[in-house]
């Protein structure tokens, strides 16, 4: 297969509130934003899903897909005995199977450790790595004192709003118009939530669960707290205050739409399928941001288009995300399954 | 080979240019590396010849390509952060690690600031003497410029390669006595320049090949 450059443009929809924060001021968490130049030349800060976060989610999805296809996750699930290692240091059966370096490579892209010989490009080793871990070519990484440049560029999840109208692809605006969905300002998409971490010592029913000594100490602290309030003693009030923590967070409301794209250069059907696998695995259970434990951050892919870039004329091809997902990844899975021993050997010995 | 002006029209987002202007010859070399899937180069090692020549002319002395570095002006900047956290959750489940130390050593978390910029007119411009069709074909493979391209900084909406009808004296590497790229100190026509250690040919990140050059003051 010749070199191909393509861009997958996807509309994501927030199924639950998105809590993707860039900083906290006091007890208030502010949503991740980016400076955007409007058509009139002025600048405004617009909420967005950070490309770093989305690219990491893709990397994590393909890392798990690789481990699964190589039988390493299955091995972990069926752990029944302490791990045993063969002469090469590879875990033969049962137990956790990755080294620290392998975990860093798969989930973070690795790092230059300073060990080994960085004064030559070891082409055979480079090709062997690409063969064992096809997604490494797409996402890049640092491995065995070599930097492998990535081949995909992941865009921000741009909020489909009035401020981004001139930046999102035309077909996205057309799709919104066809759905009868008018664009609103980014402020209209932001909501502020307040949550409170409760202090169990304030609940008499829970106080009854305490041991006598602990309950006595608590009663004394509560009495001291009341006294401090009565006497308006700021220092004593601070020392005896409860651990209740009210805080606010900016969230993007469910139903918000995001224009997202992934640009890729691929050199083989295997790499193309690895890209599809990463996307399908991510979109199967897509989430971004924090507070996922309380139902935040869930996304779904609504509609997608594929654009061939390295061709004279740009051509859009509609992609049915739902229909493609089950078929995606067959080449990738078959390749990793066939090279499972090599994958294990590489992961056991890798320096990253 | 004809005098040309090359413009990258950015999509309107931000670009990260921590090392300043970019050489057109380095972009074209990158495109050739992309086309032929060449492995990354190692700093300090001999540079293998490219499988095809760059479509820009070389100076008669052969020391530099007749292509300028990019010209652009910052409109506004924003500080962004690159974060890395060790995958502690995965380490717990998938490795035999006993401890993760996020404050020092190989598992350390980091948060590194960098500057992302909007450019005036959302464009970068280069000047060169070259083959317009060859340049168009190679630049068509480049969709992002600058650093942190993996997360979509510096997205190019389109490339424009246009003939320059009336090139100025010193075109394309000197204008009004000022160098538009690092040049040898004895380059003719230089009157307004500073001396600095720079590399004369791509890859420009290979600082083992630095030598005294004339640069824009």
PDB file of C-alpha atoms in Angstrom, chain A residues 43-254:
ATOM      1  CA  UNK A  43     -10.297  37.173  21.098  1.00  0.00           C
ATOM      2  CA  UNK A  44     -12.445  35.097  23.380  1.00  0.00           C
ATOM      3  CA  UNK A  45     -11.823  32.049  25.545  1.00  0.00           C
ATOM      4  CA  UNK A  46     -13.924  29.102  24.433  1.00  0.00           C
ATOM      5  CA  UNK A  47     -14.355  25.787  26.295  1.00  0.00           C
ATOM      6  CA  UNK A  48     -12.928  22.791  24.470  1.00  0.00           C
ATOM      7  CA  UNK A  49     -11.928  19.184  24.953  1.00  0.00           C
ATOM      8  CA  UNK A  50      -8.164  19.182  25.016  1.00  0.00           C
ATOM      9  CA  UNK A  51      -6.446  17.329  22.172  1.00  0.00           C
ATOM     10  CA  UNK A  52      -3.899  15.943  24.672  1.00  0.00           C
ATOM     11  CA  UNK A  53      -6.693  14.262  26.617  1.00  0.00           C
ATOM     12  CA  UNK A  54      -8.358  12.829  23.511  1.00  0.00           C
ATOM     13  CA  UNK A  55      -5.058  11.608  22.050  1.00  0.00           C
ATOM     14  CA  UNK A  56      -4.249   9.922  25.344  1.00  0.00           C
ATOM     15  CA  UNK A  57      -7.636   8.210  25.331  1.00  0.00           C
ATOM     16  CA  UNK A  58      -6.928   6.862  21.840  1.00  0.00           C
ATOM     17  CA  UNK A  59      -3.500   5.617  22.940  1.00  0.00           C
ATOM     18  CA  UNK A  60      -4.976   3.950  26.003  1.00  0.00           C
ATOM     19  CA  UNK A  61      -7.713   2.316  23.939  1.00  0.00           C
ATOM     20  CA  UNK A  62      -5.267   0.819  21.435  1.00  0.00           C
ATOM     21  CA  UNK A  63      -2.908  -0.262  24.253  1.00  0.00           C
ATOM     22  CA  UNK A  64      -5.672  -2.302  25.849  1.00  0.00           C
ATOM     23  CA  UNK A  65      -6.687  -3.641  22.427  1.00  0.00           C
ATOM     24  CA  UNK A  66      -3.082  -4.765  21.857  1.00  0.00           C
ATOM     25  CA  UNK A  67      -2.831  -6.471  25.256  1.00  0.00           C
ATOM     26  CA  UNK A  68      -6.184  -8.123  24.679  1.00  0.00           C
ATOM     27  CA  UNK A  69      -5.294  -9.391  21.213  1.00  0.00           C
ATOM     28  CA  UNK A  70      -1.953 -10.715  22.488  1.00  0.00           C
ATOM     29  CA  UNK A  71      -3.734 -12.646  25.222  1.00  0.00           C
ATOM     30  CA  UNK A  72      -2.114 -10.658  28.014  1.00  0.00           C
ATOM     31  CA  UNK A  73      -5.316  -9.286  29.538  1.00  0.00           C
ATOM     32  CA  UNK A  74      -6.905 -12.719  29.443  1.00  0.00           C
ATOM     33  CA  UNK A  75      -3.881 -14.065  31.250  1.00  0.00           C
ATOM     34  CA  UNK A  76      -4.305 -11.416  33.912  1.00  0.00           C
ATOM     35  CA  UNK A  77      -7.979 -12.197  34.416  1.00  0.00           C
ATOM     36  CA  UNK A  78      -7.226 -15.856  34.958  1.00  0.00           C
ATOM     37  CA  UNK A  79      -4.485 -15.329  37.507  1.00  0.00           C
ATOM     38  CA  UNK A  80      -4.504 -18.300  39.822  1.00  0.00           C
ATOM     39  CA  UNK A  81      -0.894 -18.566  40.909  1.00  0.00           C
ATOM     40  CA  UNK A  82       2.115 -16.324  41.472  1.00  0.00           C
ATOM     41  CA  UNK A  83       3.779 -15.424  38.197  1.00  0.00           C
ATOM     42  CA  UNK A  84       6.564 -17.560  36.898  1.00  0.00           C
ATOM     43  CA  UNK A  85       9.176 -16.391  34.463  1.00  0.00           C
ATOM     44  CA  UNK A  86      10.998 -18.264  31.776  1.00  0.00           C
ATOM     45  CA  UNK A  87      14.666 -17.787  30.926  1.00  0.00           C
ATOM     46  CA  UNK A  88      13.939 -14.668  28.856  1.00  0.00           C
ATOM     47  CA  UNK A  89      12.138 -13.038  31.752  1.00  0.00           C
ATOM     48  CA  UNK A  90       8.727 -13.415  30.147  1.00  0.00           C
ATOM     49  CA  UNK A  91       5.862 -14.230  32.450  1.00  0.00           C
ATOM     50  CA  UNK A  92       4.849 -17.756  31.478  1.00  0.00           C
ATOM     51  CA  UNK A  93       1.383 -17.839  32.947  1.00  0.00           C
ATOM     52  CA  UNK A  94      -0.727 -16.007  35.447  1.00  0.00           C
ATOM     53  CA  UNK A  95      -0.093 -12.742  37.194  1.00  0.00           C
ATOM     54  CA  UNK A  96       0.692  -9.247  36.069  1.00  0.00           C
ATOM     55  CA  UNK A  97       2.760  -9.357  32.955  1.00  0.00           C
ATOM     56  CA  UNK A  98       4.156  -5.908  32.156  1.00  0.00           C
ATOM     57  CA  UNK A  99       7.348  -4.276  33.252  1.00  0.00           C
ATOM     58  CA  UNK A 100       7.295  -0.658  34.420  1.00  0.00           C
ATOM     59  CA  UNK A 101       8.894   0.364  31.119  1.00  0.00           C
ATOM     60  CA  UNK A 102       6.294  -1.538  29.103  1.00  0.00           C
ATOM     61  CA  UNK A 103       3.445   0.120  31.013  1.00  0.00           C
ATOM     62  CA  UNK A 104       5.033   3.525  30.398  1.00  0.00           C
ATOM     63  CA  UNK A 105       5.500   2.785  26.702  1.00  0.00           C
ATOM     64  CA  UNK A 106       1.983   1.503  26.129  1.00  0.00           C
ATOM     65  CA  UNK A 107       0.099   4.089  28.154  1.00  0.00           C
ATOM     66  CA  UNK A 108       2.375   7.165  28.101  1.00  0.00           C
ATOM     67  CA  UNK A 109       4.505   6.726  25.005  1.00  0.00           C
ATOM     68  CA  UNK A 110       7.651   5.900  26.971  1.00  0.00           C
ATOM     69  CA  UNK A 111      10.609   8.090  27.808  1.00  0.00           C
ATOM     70  CA  UNK A 112      14.290   8.422  27.011  1.00  0.00           C
ATOM     71  CA  UNK A 113      15.904   6.750  29.990  1.00  0.00           C
ATOM     72  CA  UNK A 114      19.492   7.631  29.125  1.00  0.00           C
ATOM     73  CA  UNK A 115      20.415   3.960  29.079  1.00  0.00           C
ATOM     74  CA  UNK A 116      21.676   2.170  26.005  1.00  0.00           C
ATOM     75  CA  UNK A 117      23.259   3.431  22.835  1.00  0.00           C
ATOM     76  CA  UNK A 118      21.590   6.433  21.253  1.00  0.00           C
ATOM     77  CA  UNK A 119      24.351   7.087  18.757  1.00  0.00           C
ATOM     78  CA  UNK A 120      22.912   5.017  15.926  1.00  0.00           C
ATOM     79  CA  UNK A 121      19.570   4.387  14.277  1.00  0.00           C
ATOM     80  CA  UNK A 122      19.013   0.665  14.702  1.00  0.00           C
ATOM     81  CA  UNK A 123      16.801   0.077  11.691  1.00  0.00           C
ATOM     82  CA  UNK A 124      16.238  -3.651  12.229  1.00  0.00           C
ATOM     83  CA  UNK A 125      15.146  -3.044  15.811  1.00  0.00           C
ATOM     84  CA  UNK A 126      12.951  -0.133  14.691  1.00  0.00           C
ATOM     85  CA  UNK A 127      11.173  -2.322  12.119  1.00  0.00           C
ATOM     86  CA  UNK A 128      10.817  -5.140  14.628  1.00  0.00           C
ATOM     87  CA  UNK A 129       9.147  -2.812  17.103  1.00  0.00           C
ATOM     88  CA  UNK A 130       6.746  -1.537  14.451  1.00  0.00           C
ATOM     89  CA  UNK A 131       5.942  -5.124  13.566  1.00  0.00           C
ATOM     90  CA  UNK A 132       5.226  -6.154  17.145  1.00  0.00           C
ATOM     91  CA  UNK A 133       3.385  -2.979  18.129  1.00  0.00           C
ATOM     92  CA  UNK A 134       1.816  -1.510  14.974  1.00  0.00           C
ATOM     93  CA  UNK A 135       0.166   1.309  16.890  1.00  0.00           C
ATOM     94  CA  UNK A 136       3.584   2.614  17.957  1.00  0.00           C
ATOM     95  CA  UNK A 137       4.092   3.891  14.408  1.00  0.00           C
ATOM     96  CA  UNK A 138       0.879   5.902  14.655  1.00  0.00           C
ATOM     97  CA  UNK A 139       1.259   7.322  18.136  1.00  0.00           C
ATOM     98  CA  UNK A 140       5.056   7.526  18.285  1.00  0.00           C
ATOM     99  CA  UNK A 141       7.050   7.214  21.454  1.00  0.00           C
ATOM    100  CA  UNK A 142      10.439   6.928  23.081  1.00  0.00           C
ATOM    101  CA  UNK A 143      11.760   3.416  23.186  1.00  0.00           C
ATOM    102  CA  UNK A 144      15.214   1.879  23.595  1.00  0.00           C
ATOM    103  CA  UNK A 145      16.861   5.322  23.487  1.00  0.00           C
ATOM    104  CA  UNK A 146      15.144   6.162  20.189  1.00  0.00           C
ATOM    105  CA  UNK A 147      12.426   8.664  19.480  1.00  0.00           C
ATOM    106  CA  UNK A 148       9.810   7.344  17.101  1.00  0.00           C
ATOM    107  CA  UNK A 149       7.846  10.204  15.541  1.00  0.00           C
ATOM    108  CA  UNK A 150       4.095   9.713  15.471  1.00  0.00           C
ATOM    109  CA  UNK A 151       1.949   9.757  12.361  1.00  0.00           C
ATOM    110  CA  UNK A 152      -1.346  11.035  13.726  1.00  0.00           C
ATOM    111  CA  UNK A 153      -2.435  14.524  14.673  1.00  0.00           C
ATOM    112  CA  UNK A 154      -5.404  14.648  16.991  1.00  0.00           C
ATOM    113  CA  UNK A 155      -7.463  17.810  17.096  1.00  0.00           C
ATOM    114  CA  UNK A 156      -9.206  19.496  19.987  1.00  0.00           C
ATOM    115  CA  UNK A 157     -12.814  18.624  20.536  1.00  0.00           C
ATOM    116  CA  UNK A 158     -14.090  22.028  19.381  1.00  0.00           C
ATOM    117  CA  UNK A 159     -17.394  23.000  20.904  1.00  0.00           C
ATOM    118  CA  UNK A 160     -19.899  23.561  18.109  1.00  0.00           C
ATOM    119  CA  UNK A 161     -20.928  27.063  19.115  1.00  0.00           C
ATOM    120  CA  UNK A 162     -21.233  30.540  17.675  1.00  0.00           C
ATOM    121  CA  UNK A 163     -17.641  31.489  18.567  1.00  0.00           C
ATOM    122  CA  UNK A 164     -16.247  28.477  16.668  1.00  0.00           C
ATOM    123  CA  UNK A 165     -18.534  28.814  13.646  1.00  0.00           C
ATOM    124  CA  UNK A 166     -15.670  29.854  11.337  1.00  0.00           C
ATOM    125  CA  UNK A 167     -13.386  27.032  12.530  1.00  0.00           C
ATOM    126  CA  UNK A 168     -15.563  23.922  12.355  1.00  0.00           C
ATOM    127  CA  UNK A 169     -15.900  22.138   8.985  1.00  0.00           C
ATOM    128  CA  UNK A 170     -18.754  23.305   6.788  1.00  0.00           C
ATOM    129  CA  UNK A 171     -20.379  19.883   6.724  1.00  0.00           C
ATOM    130  CA  UNK A 172     -20.688  20.010  10.525  1.00  0.00           C
ATOM    131  CA  UNK A 173     -22.659  23.260  10.274  1.00  0.00           C
ATOM    132  CA  UNK A 174     -24.759  21.754   7.488  1.00  0.00           C
ATOM    133  CA  UNK A 175     -25.463  18.686   9.626  1.00  0.00           C
ATOM    134  CA  UNK A 176     -26.511  20.887  12.556  1.00  0.00           C
ATOM    135  CA  UNK A 177     -28.789  22.897  10.269  1.00  0.00           C
ATOM    136  CA  UNK A 178     -30.327  19.690   8.913  1.00  0.00           C
ATOM    137  CA  UNK A 179     -31.034  18.586  12.474  1.00  0.00           C
ATOM    138  CA  UNK A 180     -32.681  21.918  13.207  1.00  0.00           C
ATOM    139  CA  UNK A 181     -29.965  22.627  15.761  1.00  0.00           C
ATOM    140  CA  UNK A 182     -29.151  26.337  16.021  1.00  0.00           C
ATOM    141  CA  UNK A 183     -25.741  27.428  17.230  1.00  0.00           C
ATOM    142  CA  UNK A 184     -25.582  29.204  20.551  1.00  0.00           C
ATOM    143  CA  UNK A 185     -22.792  30.963  22.392  1.00  0.00           C
ATOM    144  CA  UNK A 186     -20.258  28.981  24.391  1.00  0.00           C
ATOM    145  CA  UNK A 187     -21.567  30.533  27.610  1.00  0.00           C
ATOM    146  CA  UNK A 188     -24.945  28.930  26.945  1.00  0.00           C
ATOM    147  CA  UNK A 189     -23.246  25.511  26.986  1.00  0.00           C
ATOM    148  CA  UNK A 190     -21.546  26.060  30.346  1.00  0.00           C
ATOM    149  CA  UNK A 191     -23.264  25.222  33.584  1.00  0.00           C
ATOM    150  CA  UNK A 192     -22.029  25.518  37.135  1.00  0.00           C
ATOM    151  CA  UNK A 193     -22.513  22.602  39.487  1.00  0.00           C
ATOM    152  CA  UNK A 194     -22.134  22.693  43.234  1.00  0.00           C
ATOM    153  CA  UNK A 195     -21.328  19.583  45.179  1.00  0.00           C
ATOM    154  CA  UNK A 196     -20.531  19.056  48.856  1.00  0.00           C
ATOM    155  CA  UNK A 197     -18.308  16.476  50.449  1.00  0.00           C
ATOM    156  CA  UNK A 198     -20.173  15.741  53.651  1.00  0.00           C
ATOM    157  CA  UNK A 199     -18.656  15.472  57.106  1.00  0.00           C
ATOM    158  CA  UNK A 200     -19.940  12.264  58.757  1.00  0.00           C
ATOM    159  CA  UNK A 201     -19.368  13.770  62.197  1.00  0.00           C
ATOM    160  CA  UNK A 202     -22.321  16.108  61.534  1.00  0.00           C
ATOM    161  CA  UNK A 203     -24.722  13.177  61.213  1.00  0.00           C
ATOM    162  CA  UNK A 204     -25.924  11.868  64.630  1.00  0.00           C
ATOM    163  CA  UNK A 205     -26.717   8.457  63.133  1.00  0.00           C
ATOM    164  CA  UNK A 206     -23.140   8.071  61.938  1.00  0.00           C
ATOM    165  CA  UNK A 207     -21.736   9.410  65.211  1.00  0.00           C
ATOM    166  CA  UNK A 208     -23.362   6.448  66.934  1.00  0.00           C
ATOM    167  CA  UNK A 209     -21.047   4.155  64.928  1.00  0.00           C
ATOM    168  CA  UNK A 210     -17.952   5.608  66.608  1.00  0.00           C
ATOM    169  CA  UNK A 211     -16.047   3.937  69.422  1.00  0.00           C
ATOM    170  CA  UNK A 212     -16.713   5.570  72.842  1.00  0.00           C
ATOM    171  CA  UNK A 213     -13.338   7.340  72.990  1.00  0.00           C
ATOM    172  CA  UNK A 214     -13.685   8.671  69.456  1.00  0.00           C
ATOM    173  CA  UNK A 215     -17.273   9.766  70.125  1.00  0.00           C
ATOM    174  CA  UNK A 216     -16.183  11.639  73.276  1.00  0.00           C
ATOM    175  CA  UNK A 217     -13.417  13.408  71.370  1.00  0.00           C
ATOM    176  CA  UNK A 218     -15.876  14.374  68.645  1.00  0.00           C
ATOM    177  CA  UNK A 219     -18.471  15.660  71.098  1.00  0.00           C
ATOM    178  CA  UNK A 220     -15.785  17.815  72.742  1.00  0.00           C
ATOM    179  CA  UNK A 221     -14.744  19.199  69.344  1.00  0.00           C
ATOM    180  CA  UNK A 222     -18.354  19.996  68.404  1.00  0.00           C
ATOM    181  CA  UNK A 223     -18.874  21.753  71.738  1.00  0.00           C
ATOM    182  CA  UNK A 224     -15.646  23.716  71.226  1.00  0.00           C
ATOM    183  CA  UNK A 225     -16.786  24.660  67.746  1.00  0.00           C
ATOM    184  CA  UNK A 226     -20.133  25.967  69.026  1.00  0.00           C
ATOM    185  CA  UNK A 227     -18.321  27.913  71.763  1.00  0.00           C
ATOM    186  CA  UNK A 228     -15.928  29.404  69.220  1.00  0.00           C
ATOM    187  CA  UNK A 229     -18.867  30.630  67.132  1.00  0.00           C
ATOM    188  CA  UNK A 230     -20.641  32.066  70.173  1.00  0.00           C
ATOM    189  CA  UNK A 231     -17.480  33.902  71.257  1.00  0.00           C
ATOM    190  CA  UNK A 232     -16.600  34.902  67.675  1.00  0.00           C
ATOM    191  CA  UNK A 233     -13.098  33.441  68.161  1.00  0.00           C
ATOM    192  CA  UNK A 234     -11.731  33.116  64.617  1.00  0.00           C
ATOM    193  CA  UNK A 235      -8.688  31.011  65.546  1.00  0.00           C
ATOM    194  CA  UNK A 236     -10.712  28.528  67.597  1.00  0.00           C
ATOM    195  CA  UNK A 237     -13.383  28.408  64.885  1.00  0.00           C
ATOM    196  CA  UNK A 238     -10.755  27.516  62.302  1.00  0.00           C
ATOM    197  CA  UNK A 239      -9.252  24.818  64.564  1.00  0.00           C
ATOM    198  CA  UNK A 240     -12.581  23.110  65.232  1.00  0.00           C
ATOM    199  CA  UNK A 241     -14.395  23.508  61.929  1.00  0.00           C
ATOM    200  CA  UNK A 242     -15.985  20.571  60.141  1.00  0.00           C
ATOM    201  CA  UNK A 243     -14.453  18.887  57.107  1.00  0.00           C
ATOM    202  CA  UNK A 244     -17.468  19.636  54.927  1.00  0.00           C
ATOM    203  CA  UNK A 245     -16.248  20.790  51.525  1.00  0.00           C
ATOM    204  CA  UNK A 246     -18.604  22.673  49.245  1.00  0.00           C
ATOM    205  CA  UNK A 247     -17.118  23.358  45.814  1.00  0.00           C
ATOM    206  CA  UNK A 248     -18.305  24.421  42.386  1.00  0.00           C
ATOM    207  CA  UNK A 249     -17.310  23.184  38.964  1.00  0.00           C
ATOM    208  CA  UNK A 250     -17.978  24.454  35.459  1.00  0.00           C
ATOM    209  CA  UNK A 251     -19.350  21.700  33.236  1.00  0.00           C
ATOM    210  CA  UNK A 252     -20.489  21.511  29.645  1.00  0.00           C
ATOM    211  CA  UNK A 253     -24.102  20.498  29.475  1.00  0.00           C
ATOM    212  CA  UNK A 254     -25.273  17.152  28.069  1.00  0.00           C
TER     213      UNK A 254
END
